[in-house]
């Protein structure tokens, strides 16, 4: 980082993240201070205030966070990650008060499946994933492993959950696919000894664990929907319940993967696989949406002309309009079982034009989400890119088959004006010149083509994936899978210069500021932003840019 700062890389400060990974079991935790919730998103652990919604970020993992836990006192937070086959997966213990890394524990292979602190925070127990299969007990103060063991027998499946009782630090429970064990610690000999729980003929996949306050019984939630009650002292099954339809229910969107109590349980939060967080008051037992976001890849982002107060995003099944300052969803437009690949606001702000994988172009009102019109069969292999002219008269679309098409839009009708074919593969990006007479397109075939929209002719072509006009429109900047950023003359397509745009991974997106001084890129190797005049890099997300600092990849 010091070398990058010396070279003048801009510093990017992450302001906020909109998202929640509902696929992490138990991945939503209410901190014991009752003022914050904690959850992972990608390789980052987010601490969010329940009152102000302010977010703080713990960053140190090299890959996606797979599990988190917190001590009863709230002093420490631990998170585990996944990594590639053959590599070690890190466990990070964080100092909650100082929001900094306290310890890095490395032993498990490929994935850390689950974590749990002992009641007084002396020990941390970790479960490895399917390719590791071990359980390890760690001394938190010494930041070292005490002992480890295979988590389950060869005849049973993978262990998925781990839990300490409420009153003992020398006992913990593991559960998973046809395995349920109580472990006892022999600290003098640095050993942990498993005792199998006797379930009779019952075979279940236990996915989560809870223990009675007095440690008399513990409960295992199973994939079949029932709950096992086991005596912690005798390790014998006490009962299997509940009977179907016995208790009141509330249906929320997506499978529930996290339930976290606030205080003594007067309020609790649930996280779902649809990337939503709901808040419940226990007495009323009614849900309130706390946070929501896309649960699939975000394919495009667009701002209305002349304002940054709102922006729209698109993904599988829906388009969402957000309020920038609060990160709240103002509008959700749903088209079930379809994927929106690209969106644009019309310059007059009266419609959102969207490109869909079913080959249709759909336009909606930005206030209510009402459907204005549909262009059926716009492209035979799905609409992959879209752009609009500043006079709101034309829509330009690109398809999976490589065609670029120009559509005339009027209040009463929409018609195809021209279809142009030079690309040999999917059109990935379209940008229109301010005079509405030219546009530039990129394709997954590696070509970048400048088109004369009036005379329907190719002016020049080069080799790249995403593209932007410089605001003065005498140059274009391009980038792609070769990690390079290129500057080109619009007049004849001649190369001006080239620079490295990423340390690793392709560049998939790019945008440029209206004054032409900075541009932003994002891709497989992280996000970055740069100063156009000096060809330097920096970052993407909701960031602020300070050209006197350093680059910050997130």
mmCIF file with all atom_site columns, N, CA and C in Angstrom, residues 165 168 171 173 182 184 195-197 214-218 230-236:
data_model
loop_
_atom_site.group_PDB
_atom_site.id
_atom_site.type_symbol
_atom_site.label_atom_id
_atom_site.label_alt_id
_atom_site.label_comp_id
_atom_site.label_asym_id
_atom_site.label_entity_id
_atom_site.label_seq_id
_atom_site.pdbx_PDB_ins_code
_atom_site.Cartn_x
_atom_site.Cartn_y
_atom_site.Cartn_z
_atom_site.occupancy
_atom_site.B_iso_or_equiv
_atom_site.pdbx_formal_charge
_atom_site.auth_seq_id
_atom_site.auth_comp_id
_atom_site.auth_asym_id
_atom_site.auth_atom_id
_atom_site.pdbx_PDB_model_num
ATOM 1  N N  . UNK A 1 165 ? -22.680 -25.077 26.110 1.00 0.00 ? 165 UNK A N  1
ATOM 2  C CA . UNK A 1 165 ? -23.740 -24.842 27.099 1.00 0.00 ? 165 UNK A CA 1
ATOM 3  C C  . UNK A 1 165 ? -23.597 -23.447 27.695 1.00 0.00 ? 165 UNK A C  1
ATOM 4  N N  . UNK A 1 168 ? -20.985 -24.073 31.370 1.00 0.00 ? 168 UNK A N  1
ATOM 5  C CA . UNK A 1 168 ? -19.722 -24.830 31.398 1.00 0.00 ? 168 UNK A CA 1
ATOM 6  C C  . UNK A 1 168 ? -18.849 -24.467 30.204 1.00 0.00 ? 168 UNK A C  1
ATOM 7  N N  . UNK A 1 171 ? -17.334 -28.190 28.075 1.00 0.00 ? 171 UNK A N  1
ATOM 8  C CA . UNK A 1 171 ? -18.222 -29.069 27.322 1.00 0.00 ? 171 UNK A CA 1
ATOM 9  C C  . UNK A 1 171 ? -18.774 -28.290 26.130 1.00 0.00 ? 171 UNK A C  1
ATOM 10 N N  . UNK A 1 173 ? -21.114 -29.043 22.109 1.00 0.00 ? 173 UNK A N  1
ATOM 11 C CA . UNK A 1 173 ? -21.936 -29.966 21.332 1.00 0.00 ? 173 UNK A CA 1
ATOM 12 C C  . UNK A 1 173 ? -21.700 -29.714 19.849 1.00 0.00 ? 173 UNK A C  1
ATOM 13 N N  . UNK A 1 182 ? -21.654 -34.846 22.187 1.00 0.00 ? 182 UNK A N  1
ATOM 14 C CA . UNK A 1 182 ? -21.264 -33.964 23.279 1.00 0.00 ? 182 UNK A CA 1
ATOM 15 C C  . UNK A 1 182 ? -19.782 -34.217 23.561 1.00 0.00 ? 182 UNK A C  1
ATOM 16 N N  . UNK A 1 184 ? -16.181 -33.406 25.762 1.00 0.00 ? 184 UNK A N  1
ATOM 17 C CA . UNK A 1 184 ? -15.650 -32.971 27.053 1.00 0.00 ? 184 UNK A CA 1
ATOM 18 C C  . UNK A 1 184 ? -14.159 -32.693 26.916 1.00 0.00 ? 184 UNK A C  1
ATOM 19 N N  . UNK A 1 195 ? -18.786 -37.975 23.065 1.00 0.00 ? 195 UNK A N  1
ATOM 20 C CA . UNK A 1 195 ? -19.780 -38.942 23.522 1.00 0.00 ? 195 UNK A CA 1
ATOM 21 C C  . UNK A 1 195 ? -20.971 -38.858 22.575 1.00 0.00 ? 195 UNK A C  1
ATOM 22 N N  . UNK A 1 196 ? -21.315 -39.992 21.951 1.00 0.00 ? 196 UNK A N  1
ATOM 23 C CA . UNK A 1 196 ? -22.422 -40.005 20.996 1.00 0.00 ? 196 UNK A CA 1
ATOM 24 C C  . UNK A 1 196 ? -23.760 -39.900 21.728 1.00 0.00 ? 196 UNK A C  1
ATOM 25 N N  . UNK A 1 197 ? -24.644 -39.082 21.226 1.00 0.00 ? 197 UNK A N  1
ATOM 26 C CA . UNK A 1 197 ? -25.998 -38.999 21.769 1.00 0.00 ? 197 UNK A CA 1
ATOM 27 C C  . UNK A 1 197 ? -26.842 -40.144 21.209 1.00 0.00 ? 197 UNK A C  1
ATOM 28 N N  . UNK A 1 214 ? -30.486 -23.522 32.017 1.00 0.00 ? 214 UNK A N  1
ATOM 29 C CA . UNK A 1 214 ? -29.871 -24.269 33.120 1.00 0.00 ? 214 UNK A CA 1
ATOM 30 C C  . UNK A 1 214 ? -29.058 -25.480 32.628 1.00 0.00 ? 214 UNK A C  1
ATOM 31 N N  . UNK A 1 215 ? -28.861 -25.604 31.342 1.00 0.00 ? 215 UNK A N  1
ATOM 32 C CA . UNK A 1 215 ? -28.073 -26.679 30.726 1.00 0.00 ? 215 UNK A CA 1
ATOM 33 C C  . UNK A 1 215 ? -28.690 -28.068 30.915 1.00 0.00 ? 215 UNK A C  1
ATOM 34 N N  . UNK A 1 216 ? -29.962 -28.145 31.256 1.00 0.00 ? 216 UNK A N  1
ATOM 35 C CA . UNK A 1 216 ? -30.570 -29.460 31.457 1.00 0.00 ? 216 UNK A CA 1
ATOM 36 C C  . UNK A 1 216 ? -30.807 -30.172 30.131 1.00 0.00 ? 216 UNK A C  1
ATOM 37 N N  . UNK A 1 217 ? -31.256 -29.459 29.130 1.00 0.00 ? 217 UNK A N  1
ATOM 38 C CA . UNK A 1 217 ? -31.528 -30.033 27.815 1.00 0.00 ? 217 UNK A CA 1
ATOM 39 C C  . UNK A 1 217 ? -30.946 -29.126 26.733 1.00 0.00 ? 217 UNK A C  1
ATOM 40 N N  . UNK A 1 218 ? -30.693 -29.728 25.574 1.00 0.00 ? 218 UNK A N  1
ATOM 41 C CA . UNK A 1 218 ? -30.382 -28.922 24.398 1.00 0.00 ? 218 UNK A CA 1
ATOM 42 C C  . UNK A 1 218 ? -31.268 -29.364 23.239 1.00 0.00 ? 218 UNK A C  1
ATOM 43 N N  . UNK A 1 230 ? -32.741 -33.210 23.719 1.00 0.00 ? 230 UNK A N  1
ATOM 44 C CA . UNK A 1 230 ? -31.794 -34.206 24.232 1.00 0.00 ? 230 UNK A CA 1
ATOM 45 C C  . UNK A 1 230 ? -31.352 -33.794 25.632 1.00 0.00 ? 230 UNK A C  1
ATOM 46 N N  . UNK A 1 231 ? -31.287 -34.763 26.529 1.00 0.00 ? 231 UNK A N  1
ATOM 47 C CA . UNK A 1 231 ? -30.797 -34.530 27.884 1.00 0.00 ? 231 UNK A CA 1
ATOM 48 C C  . UNK A 1 231 ? -29.279 -34.382 27.837 1.00 0.00 ? 231 UNK A C  1
ATOM 49 N N  . UNK A 1 232 ? -28.763 -33.220 28.270 1.00 0.00 ? 232 UNK A N  1
ATOM 50 C CA . UNK A 1 232 ? -27.325 -32.952 28.178 1.00 0.00 ? 232 UNK A CA 1
ATOM 51 C C  . UNK A 1 232 ? -26.515 -33.847 29.106 1.00 0.00 ? 232 UNK A C  1
ATOM 52 N N  . UNK A 1 233 ? -27.109 -34.244 30.244 1.00 0.00 ? 233 UNK A N  1
ATOM 53 C CA . UNK A 1 233 ? -26.372 -35.067 31.211 1.00 0.00 ? 233 UNK A CA 1
ATOM 54 C C  . UNK A 1 233 ? -26.304 -36.524 30.757 1.00 0.00 ? 233 UNK A C  1
ATOM 55 N N  . UNK A 1 234 ? -27.440 -37.088 30.337 1.00 0.00 ? 234 UNK A N  1
ATOM 56 C CA . UNK A 1 234 ? -27.479 -38.509 29.963 1.00 0.00 ? 234 UNK A CA 1
ATOM 57 C C  . UNK A 1 234 ? -27.209 -38.752 28.488 1.00 0.00 ? 234 UNK A C  1
ATOM 58 N N  . UNK A 1 235 ? -27.289 -37.671 27.664 1.00 0.00 ? 235 UNK A N  1
ATOM 59 C CA . UNK A 1 235 ? -27.085 -37.766 26.210 1.00 0.00 ? 235 UNK A CA 1
ATOM 60 C C  . UNK A 1 235 ? -28.160 -38.631 25.534 1.00 0.00 ? 235 UNK A C  1
ATOM 61 N N  . UNK A 1 236 ? -29.347 -38.705 26.122 1.00 0.00 ? 236 UNK A N  1
ATOM 62 C CA . UNK A 1 236 ? -30.439 -39.497 25.583 1.00 0.00 ? 236 UNK A CA 1
ATOM 63 C C  . UNK A 1 236 ? -31.509 -38.586 24.996 1.00 0.00 ? 236 UNK A C  1
#
